[in-house]
Short mmCIF file of C-alpha atoms in Angstrom, two decimals:
data_model
loop_
_atom_site.label_atom_id
_atom_site.label_comp_id
_atom_site.label_asym_id
_atom_site.label_seq_id
_atom_site.Cartn_x
_atom_site.Cartn_y
_atom_site.Cartn_z
CA MET A 76 0.00 0.00 0.00
CA ALA A 77 1.32 3.46 -0.87
CA THR A 78 2.51 5.63 1.99
CA TYR A 79 0.08 8.42 2.83
CA SER A 80 -2.69 7.02 0.67
CA ASN A 81 -6.26 8.13 1.28
CA PRO A 82 -7.51 6.39 4.38
CA VAL A 83 -10.61 4.25 4.47
CA LEU A 84 -12.99 4.86 7.36
CA HIS A 85 -15.27 2.10 8.50
CA GLY A 86 -17.96 3.95 10.39
CA TYR A 87 -21.63 4.29 11.22
CA PHE A 88 -23.72 7.45 11.00
CA ARG A 89 -24.85 7.43 14.63
CA SER A 90 -21.64 6.19 16.28
CA SER A 91 -20.23 9.09 18.27
CA CYS A 92 -16.71 7.71 17.94
CA SER A 93 -17.11 7.54 14.16
CA TRP A 94 -18.31 11.12 14.19
CA ARG A 95 -15.16 12.17 16.07
CA VAL A 96 -13.06 10.76 13.24
CA ARG A 97 -15.23 12.45 10.61
CA ILE A 98 -14.76 15.82 12.29
CA GLY A 99 -11.11 15.39 13.11
CA ASN A 100 -10.08 14.30 9.71
CA PHE A 101 -11.67 17.02 7.65
CA LYS A 102 -8.25 17.81 6.25
CA ILE A 103 -8.11 14.62 4.17
CA PRO A 104 -10.66 12.69 2.18
CA LEU A 105 -12.02 9.60 3.88
CA ASN A 106 -13.86 6.82 2.18
CA LEU A 107 -16.79 5.69 4.23
CA LEU A 108 -17.52 2.00 4.15
CA TYR A 109 -20.02 1.70 7.00
CA SER A 110 -19.16 -1.91 7.53
CA LEU A 111 -20.98 -2.14 10.81
CA LYS A 112 -22.00 -5.67 10.06
CA LEU A 113 -20.04 -7.94 12.33
CA THR A 114 -18.51 -10.04 9.61
CA GLN A 115 -15.45 -12.21 10.07
CA GLU A 116 -13.70 -9.93 7.60
CA TYR A 117 -14.33 -6.91 9.80
CA LYS A 118 -13.33 -8.84 12.91
CA THR A 119 -9.95 -9.45 11.31
CA LEU A 120 -9.66 -5.74 10.60
CA ASN A 121 -10.78 -4.68 14.07
CA PRO A 122 -10.86 -7.51 16.61
CA MET A 123 -12.86 -5.27 18.98
CA GLN A 124 -15.69 -5.40 16.37
CA GLN A 125 -16.53 -1.75 16.86
CA VAL A 126 -16.48 1.30 14.66
CA PRO A 127 -14.56 3.28 13.73
CA ALA A 128 -11.62 1.52 12.21
CA VAL A 129 -9.40 3.24 9.69
CA GLU A 130 -7.13 1.66 7.11
CA ILE A 131 -4.31 4.12 6.55
CA ASP A 132 -0.73 4.06 5.29
CA GLY A 133 -0.65 0.26 5.39
CA ILE A 134 -1.84 -0.13 8.98
CA THR A 135 -5.28 -0.44 10.54
CA LEU A 136 -6.12 1.78 13.48
CA SER A 137 -9.11 1.47 15.71
CA GLN A 138 -9.75 3.85 18.63
CA SER A 139 -10.87 7.25 17.39
CA LEU A 140 -8.39 9.38 19.34
CA ALA A 141 -5.44 7.35 18.09
CA VAL A 142 -6.69 7.88 14.53
CA ILE A 143 -7.23 11.61 14.98
CA GLN A 144 -3.79 12.14 16.49
CA TYR A 145 -2.08 10.01 13.84
CA ILE A 146 -3.64 11.96 10.98
CA ASN A 147 -2.97 15.21 12.80
CA GLU A 148 0.72 14.30 13.15
CA THR A 149 1.25 13.05 9.61
CA ARG A 150 -0.79 15.45 7.46
CA PRO A 151 -0.74 19.22 7.07
CA GLY A 152 -3.76 21.13 8.32
CA PRO A 153 -5.11 22.71 11.49
CA ARG A 154 -3.41 21.55 14.68
CA LEU A 155 -5.83 19.68 16.94
CA LEU A 156 -3.53 19.61 19.98
CA PRO A 157 -2.16 22.93 21.29
CA ALA A 158 1.59 23.60 21.21
CA ASP A 159 1.59 24.61 24.89
CA PRO A 160 2.13 21.47 27.04
CA LYS A 161 -0.34 22.48 29.76
CA LYS A 162 -3.08 23.26 27.28
CA ARG A 163 -2.29 20.06 25.42
CA ALA A 164 -2.66 18.13 28.69
CA GLN A 165 -6.01 19.81 29.32
CA VAL A 166 -7.18 18.88 25.83
CA ARG A 167 -6.21 15.27 26.49
CA MET A 168 -7.84 15.30 29.93
CA ILE A 169 -11.15 16.58 28.54
CA SER A 170 -10.98 14.19 25.58
CA ASP A 171 -10.32 11.23 27.88
CA LEU A 172 -12.94 12.28 30.40
CA ILE A 173 -15.43 11.88 27.54
CA ALA A 174 -13.78 8.98 25.69
CA SER A 175 -13.03 6.89 28.79
CA GLY A 176 -15.33 8.33 31.45
CA ILE A 177 -18.62 8.79 29.61
CA GLN A 178 -18.88 7.28 26.13
CA PRO A 179 -17.91 3.66 26.96
CA LEU A 180 -20.86 3.42 29.35
CA GLN A 181 -23.42 4.18 26.67
CA ASN A 182 -21.70 2.23 23.96
CA LEU A 183 -24.08 0.00 22.00
CA TYR A 184 -22.57 -3.30 23.15
CA VAL A 185 -22.72 -2.18 26.78
CA ILE A 186 -26.31 -0.97 26.84
CA GLN A 187 -27.37 -4.13 25.03
CA LYS A 188 -26.05 -6.00 28.06
CA VAL A 189 -27.79 -3.59 30.45
CA GLY A 190 -31.07 -4.46 28.75
CA ALA A 191 -34.40 -2.94 29.76
CA GLU A 192 -32.90 -0.20 31.93
CA LYS A 193 -30.59 1.07 29.20
CA MET A 194 -32.18 4.51 28.89
CA GLN A 195 -31.96 5.18 32.63
CA TRP A 196 -28.42 3.73 32.77
CA SER A 197 -27.11 5.88 29.92
CA HIS A 198 -28.83 8.97 31.27
CA HIS A 199 -27.23 8.39 34.68
CA PHE A 200 -23.66 8.06 33.41
CA ILE A 201 -23.83 10.89 30.89
CA ASP A 202 -25.35 13.19 33.49
CA ARG A 203 -22.68 12.18 36.01
CA GLY A 204 -19.96 12.87 33.44
CA PHE A 205 -21.38 16.25 32.49
CA GLN A 206 -21.51 17.26 36.16
CA ALA A 207 -17.73 16.76 36.19
CA LEU A 208 -17.10 18.21 32.75
CA GLU A 209 -18.98 21.47 33.29
CA PRO A 210 -16.72 22.92 36.06
CA ILE A 211 -13.59 21.78 34.20
CA LEU A 212 -14.69 23.46 30.96
CA LYS A 213 -15.68 26.57 32.89
CA GLN A 214 -12.00 26.88 33.81
CA THR A 215 -10.39 25.88 30.50
CA ALA A 216 -12.77 27.24 27.85
CA GLY A 217 -12.47 30.31 25.75
CA LYS A 218 -14.41 30.27 22.50
CA TYR A 219 -13.90 26.51 22.48
CA CYS A 220 -13.14 23.80 25.06
CA VAL A 221 -9.55 24.88 25.72
CA GLY A 222 -8.91 28.50 24.86
CA ASP A 223 -9.88 29.87 21.48
CA GLU A 224 -8.60 27.16 19.16
CA ILE A 225 -10.55 24.10 18.07
CA SER A 226 -8.95 20.97 19.48
CA MET A 227 -9.51 17.26 19.94
CA ALA A 228 -11.53 18.10 23.06
CA ASP A 229 -14.14 19.87 20.89
CA ILE A 230 -14.20 16.87 18.59
CA CYS A 231 -15.10 14.70 21.58
CA LEU A 232 -17.60 17.14 23.07
CA VAL A 233 -20.05 17.59 20.20
CA PRO A 234 -20.79 13.90 19.53
CA GLN A 235 -21.15 13.37 23.30
CA VAL A 236 -23.74 16.15 23.54
CA TYR A 237 -25.59 14.58 20.61
CA ASN A 238 -25.68 11.32 22.58
CA ALA A 239 -26.76 13.14 25.73
CA GLU A 240 -29.76 14.51 23.85
CA ARG A 241 -30.63 11.05 22.53
CA PHE A 242 -30.69 9.83 26.13
CA LYS A 243 -32.81 12.80 27.31
CA VAL A 244 -30.13 14.53 29.39
CA ASP A 245 -31.11 18.16 29.99
CA VAL A 246 -28.06 19.87 28.49
CA GLY A 247 -29.48 23.25 29.59
CA GLN A 248 -28.28 22.38 33.11
CA TYR A 249 -24.71 22.73 31.82
CA PRO A 250 -24.35 26.26 30.44
CA THR A 251 -20.70 25.98 29.38
CA ILE A 252 -21.24 22.65 27.61
CA LYS A 253 -24.33 24.08 25.92
CA ARG A 254 -22.57 27.24 24.77
CA LEU A 255 -19.55 25.40 23.39
CA ASN A 256 -21.70 22.85 21.58
CA GLN A 257 -23.76 25.58 19.94
CA ALA A 258 -20.64 27.47 18.82
CA LEU A 259 -19.04 24.33 17.42
CA LEU A 260 -22.14 23.24 15.52
CA GLU A 261 -21.84 26.44 13.48
CA ILE A 262 -18.51 25.26 12.09
CA GLU A 263 -18.42 23.54 8.71
CA ALA A 264 -16.38 20.49 9.77
CA PHE A 265 -18.92 19.71 12.49
CA LYS A 266 -21.89 20.32 10.19
CA VAL A 267 -20.85 18.14 7.27
CA SER A 268 -19.90 15.28 9.58
CA HIS A 269 -23.20 15.34 11.52
CA PRO A 270 -25.04 12.00 11.87
CA SER A 271 -28.11 13.55 10.24
CA CYS A 272 -26.45 13.83 6.83
CA GLN A 273 -24.25 10.80 6.30
CA PRO A 274 -24.55 8.38 3.37
CA ASP A 275 -25.93 5.67 5.70
CA THR A 276 -28.34 7.93 7.62
CA PRO A 277 -31.87 6.51 7.33
CA ASP A 278 -34.37 8.84 5.63
CA ASP A 279 -36.45 9.40 8.77
CA LEU A 280 -33.40 10.66 10.68
CA ARG A 281 -32.18 13.06 8.00
CA ALA A 282 -32.06 16.75 8.82
CA MET B 49 3.29 27.55 42.60
CA ALA B 50 6.74 26.98 41.15
CA THR B 51 6.98 25.73 37.59
CA TYR B 52 7.99 22.06 37.35
CA SER B 53 7.53 21.44 41.06
CA ASN B 54 7.13 17.90 42.33
CA PRO B 55 3.67 16.72 41.46
CA VAL B 56 1.23 15.41 44.03
CA LEU B 57 -0.60 12.20 43.12
CA HIS B 58 -3.94 11.48 44.66
CA GLY B 59 -4.29 7.74 44.20
CA TYR B 60 -5.38 4.44 45.65
CA PHE B 61 -3.34 1.26 45.91
CA ARG B 62 -5.76 -0.92 43.94
CA SER B 63 -6.92 1.61 41.33
CA SER B 64 -5.52 0.45 37.99
CA CYS B 65 -5.53 4.01 36.66
CA SER B 66 -3.53 5.17 39.68
CA TRP B 67 -1.08 2.37 39.06
CA ARG B 68 -0.63 3.56 35.47
CA VAL B 69 0.46 6.94 36.78
CA ARG B 70 2.78 5.36 39.34
CA ILE B 71 4.51 3.34 36.61
CA GLY B 72 4.58 6.08 34.02
CA ASN B 73 6.01 8.69 36.26
CA PHE B 74 8.94 6.82 37.67
CA LYS B 75 11.18 9.55 36.36
CA ILE B 76 9.97 12.06 38.98
CA PRO B 77 9.06 11.79 42.61
CA LEU B 78 5.34 11.73 43.30
CA ASN B 79 3.78 12.38 46.65
CA LEU B 80 0.96 9.97 47.31
CA LEU B 81 -1.99 11.38 49.16
CA TYR B 82 -4.50 8.56 48.70
CA SER B 83 -7.39 10.92 49.15
CA LEU B 84 -9.95 8.45 47.91
CA LYS B 85 -12.51 9.75 50.34
CA LEU B 86 -15.09 11.62 48.39
CA THR B 87 -14.74 14.89 50.21
CA GLN B 88 -15.95 18.22 48.88
CA GLU B 89 -12.30 19.28 48.80
CA TYR B 90 -11.41 16.43 46.46
CA LYS B 91 -14.48 17.07 44.35
CA THR B 92 -13.21 20.60 43.74
CA LEU B 93 -9.85 19.15 42.72
CA ASN B 94 -11.36 16.45 40.49
CA PRO B 95 -15.05 16.94 39.74
CA MET B 96 -15.22 13.36 38.40
CA GLN B 97 -14.46 12.19 41.99
CA GLN B 98 -12.15 9.48 40.78
CA VAL B 99 -8.48 8.71 41.24
CA PRO B 100 -5.94 9.50 40.06
CA ALA B 101 -5.68 13.26 40.06
CA VAL B 102 -2.34 14.98 39.92
CA GLU B 103 -1.47 18.50 41.02
CA ILE B 104 1.41 19.59 38.86
CA ASP B 105 2.98 22.85 37.69
CA GLY B 106 0.03 24.86 38.95
CA ILE B 107 -2.68 22.83 37.23
CA THR B 108 -4.69 19.78 38.25
CA LEU B 109 -4.91 16.90 35.81
CA SER B 110 -7.19 13.94 36.07
CA GLN B 111 -7.22 11.13 33.49
CA SER B 112 -4.15 8.95 33.78
CA LEU B 113 -3.04 9.02 30.14
CA ALA B 114 -3.17 12.83 30.04
CA VAL B 115 -0.97 12.89 33.15
CA ILE B 116 1.51 10.36 31.79
CA GLN B 117 1.86 12.17 28.46
CA TYR B 118 2.20 15.57 30.14
CA ILE B 119 5.00 14.39 32.41
CA ASN B 120 6.61 12.56 29.51
CA GLU B 121 6.59 15.74 27.41
CA THR B 122 7.84 18.11 30.10
CA ARG B 123 10.49 16.06 31.98
CA PRO B 124 13.62 14.28 30.86
CA GLY B 125 13.62 10.51 31.04
CA PRO B 126 12.64 7.47 28.98
CA ARG B 127 10.27 8.22 26.11
CA LEU B 128 6.91 6.51 26.59
CA LEU B 129 5.63 7.22 23.07
CA PRO B 130 7.75 6.05 20.12
CA ALA B 131 9.22 8.63 17.71
CA ASP B 132 7.82 6.75 14.71
CA PRO B 133 4.28 8.02 13.97
CA LYS B 134 2.84 4.59 13.10
CA LYS B 135 4.25 2.97 16.22
CA ARG B 136 3.06 5.94 18.26
CA ALA B 137 -0.43 5.46 16.84
CA GLN B 138 -0.32 1.78 17.74
CA VAL B 139 0.75 2.64 21.29
CA ARG B 140 -2.20 5.03 21.57
CA MET B 141 -4.60 2.49 20.03
CA ILE B 142 -3.60 -0.21 22.52
CA SER B 143 -3.65 2.25 25.43
CA ASP B 144 -7.13 3.46 24.47
CA LEU B 145 -8.44 -0.04 23.81
CA ILE B 146 -7.66 -0.69 27.48
CA ALA B 147 -8.41 2.76 28.90
CA SER B 148 -11.66 3.30 26.98
CA GLY B 149 -12.69 -0.19 25.90
CA ILE B 150 -12.04 -2.30 29.00
CA GLN B 151 -11.20 -0.44 32.22
CA PRO B 152 -14.25 1.88 32.36
CA LEU B 153 -16.57 -1.12 32.46
CA GLN B 154 -15.02 -2.51 35.63
CA ASN B 155 -14.51 0.84 37.29
CA LEU B 156 -15.64 0.88 40.93
CA TYR B 157 -18.51 3.34 40.40
CA VAL B 158 -19.82 1.31 37.47
CA ILE B 159 -19.79 -2.10 39.10
CA GLN B 160 -21.40 -0.61 42.19
CA LYS B 161 -24.31 0.27 39.91
CA VAL B 162 -24.29 -3.19 38.33
CA GLY B 163 -24.76 -4.66 41.81
CA ALA B 164 -24.99 -8.37 42.50
CA GLU B 165 -23.78 -9.44 39.05
CA LYS B 166 -20.64 -7.34 39.19
CA MET B 167 -18.19 -10.24 39.09
CA GLN B 168 -19.83 -11.79 36.01
CA TRP B 169 -20.19 -8.35 34.36
CA SER B 170 -16.52 -7.42 34.85
CA HIS B 171 -15.35 -10.87 33.77
CA HIS B 172 -17.42 -10.57 30.58
CA PHE B 173 -16.06 -7.18 29.51
CA ILE B 174 -12.43 -7.87 30.40
CA ASP B 175 -12.58 -11.19 28.56
CA ARG B 176 -14.19 -9.53 25.55
CA GLY B 177 -11.47 -6.85 25.56
CA PHE B 178 -8.66 -9.38 25.84
CA GLN B 179 -10.08 -11.34 22.90
CA ALA B 180 -9.56 -8.18 20.83
CA LEU B 181 -6.27 -7.18 22.40
CA GLU B 182 -4.53 -10.54 21.94
CA PRO B 183 -4.49 -10.57 18.07
CA ILE B 184 -3.52 -6.88 17.99
CA LEU B 185 -0.58 -7.43 20.36
CA LYS B 186 0.42 -10.50 18.41
CA GLN B 187 1.02 -8.16 15.46
CA THR B 188 2.60 -5.20 17.27
CA ALA B 189 4.63 -6.77 20.07
CA GLY B 190 8.32 -7.38 20.29
CA LYS B 191 9.73 -7.66 23.79
CA TYR B 192 6.97 -5.30 24.87
CA CYS B 193 3.54 -4.24 23.57
CA VAL B 194 4.84 -2.29 20.57
CA GLY B 195 8.30 -3.35 19.49
CA ASP B 196 11.11 -3.57 22.00
CA GLU B 197 10.70 -0.34 23.92
CA ILE B 198 8.52 0.16 26.95
CA SER B 199 5.66 2.49 26.15
CA MET B 200 2.39 3.84 27.49
CA ALA B 201 0.72 0.70 26.14
CA ASP B 202 2.72 -1.43 28.59
CA ILE B 203 1.75 0.92 31.38
CA CYS B 204 -1.89 0.27 30.55
CA LEU B 205 -1.50 -3.48 30.06
CA VAL B 206 -0.05 -4.56 33.39
CA PRO B 207 -2.69 -2.96 35.67
CA GLN B 208 -5.41 -4.34 33.37
CA VAL B 209 -4.03 -7.87 33.70
CA TYR B 210 -3.97 -7.41 37.47
CA ASN B 211 -7.66 -6.48 37.30
CA ALA B 212 -8.38 -9.42 35.02
CA GLU B 213 -6.94 -11.76 37.62
CA ARG B 214 -9.03 -10.15 40.36
CA PHE B 215 -12.12 -10.88 38.25
CA LYS B 216 -11.02 -14.47 37.57
CA VAL B 217 -10.28 -14.08 33.86
CA ASP B 218 -8.07 -16.95 32.67
CA VAL B 219 -5.13 -14.94 31.33
CA GLY B 220 -3.52 -18.18 30.13
CA GLN B 221 -5.97 -18.11 27.21
CA TYR B 222 -4.09 -15.08 25.91
CA PRO B 223 -0.47 -16.13 25.41
CA THR B 224 0.82 -12.79 24.12
CA ILE B 225 -0.82 -10.83 26.92
CA LYS B 226 0.52 -13.33 29.45
CA ARG B 227 4.07 -13.21 28.08
CA LEU B 228 4.20 -9.41 27.96
CA ASN B 229 2.78 -9.07 31.46
CA GLN B 230 5.35 -11.49 32.86
CA ALA B 231 8.23 -9.67 31.15
CA LEU B 232 7.01 -6.27 32.36
CA LEU B 233 6.55 -7.40 35.95
CA GLU B 234 10.30 -8.07 36.07
CA ILE B 235 11.00 -4.38 35.54
CA GLU B 236 11.72 -2.19 38.56
CA ALA B 237 9.21 0.59 37.68
CA PHE B 238 6.40 -1.96 37.52
CA LYS B 239 7.52 -3.73 40.70
CA VAL B 240 7.80 -0.73 42.99
CA SER B 241 4.46 0.65 41.81
CA HIS B 242 2.58 -2.64 42.33
CA PRO B 243 -0.65 -2.44 44.39
CA SER B 244 0.76 -5.03 46.80
CA CYS B 245 3.39 -2.64 48.18
CA GLN B 246 1.89 0.83 48.38
CA PRO B 247 1.68 2.92 51.55
CA ASP B 248 -2.11 2.43 51.65
CA THR B 249 -2.09 -1.31 50.88
CA PRO B 250 -3.86 -3.18 53.70
CA ASP B 251 -1.67 -5.69 55.53
CA ASP B 252 -3.58 -8.75 54.29
CA LEU B 253 -3.01 -7.75 50.65
CA ARG B 254 0.70 -7.08 50.99
CA ALA B 255 3.11 -9.20 49.00
#
């Protein structure tokens, strides 16, 4: 495979982790395969059998933040991690608070195991996470999550707010989260990557 | 607060995320406060009310991988992320597979909510994660998780295997994971940071 070829994204319109990759990788074209089906072929590609997985430069990467940082480090375009080490650490902290502290608990394969109480379960853990995220963002945010530059933290925030709304969390309780989400949704990279307008979005969920 | 002062780690002997920080930060002294108690004071420090949290250089960082990378980027010492972008991406992928895909599901506050079935629940998700991790490590590993240098991925692996054993996962089913864990446990930084020999380890759990 050629070095620095166009990557292939295996994603799903409503997967928040797939959406992160769609936002974060606006600098390069991505082919969307939407191979959510749990085929043996996909299991070989991503043994975790989740989306996203990205085939890029001869390797396969799962885990959205690893993909975003790899593309950010190997392609020209806007920097998604600040040059200042403290700000960079805050971006990673906020990203991981969402990616490790909130999202995994409302992941499809987890709430399937939770069963009948899945709505209440997801609501509980997203709400708990936002209670922690709000005071942190209040300290770090400028126009965006950390200062005035868009970063990986913003890429994690917007899909998480979308999930919060799906699980009936009252985002109005979190004024900083609400403000940042609204500002970010005005930006082209967040708009074109939105779950409501992907090739695999069902007609009744289209914006 | 002075720049580059000694950081303060708020941790807990058996917290796998605290252990990550203890391993990863062997290059600098860390004060261990073990403030697990969910006081209002700690909630102000870390609104997520989890360990670890680290006070460092005038900021507070929660999320173990953000802490490890910050210290790695600001202090001299062994490099915990490879210089090669592809290897670095693989280190992040493996770290996040554990930190987002496995550990959150057996976190204390989650299994408390699961209740009576917590042993079976944790066993299920760790086993599922190791089924994915084993073929990935088979491809990336040399002496350690990615090639022959110790990285952040190794720092995530060892505490996760410790947790797997607590939840009765048969690690012998995963020969690569087992081999890497055994090799890493021979290394001083992993030994001295082990949950069996921390200041807050109860006597009956001491090695």
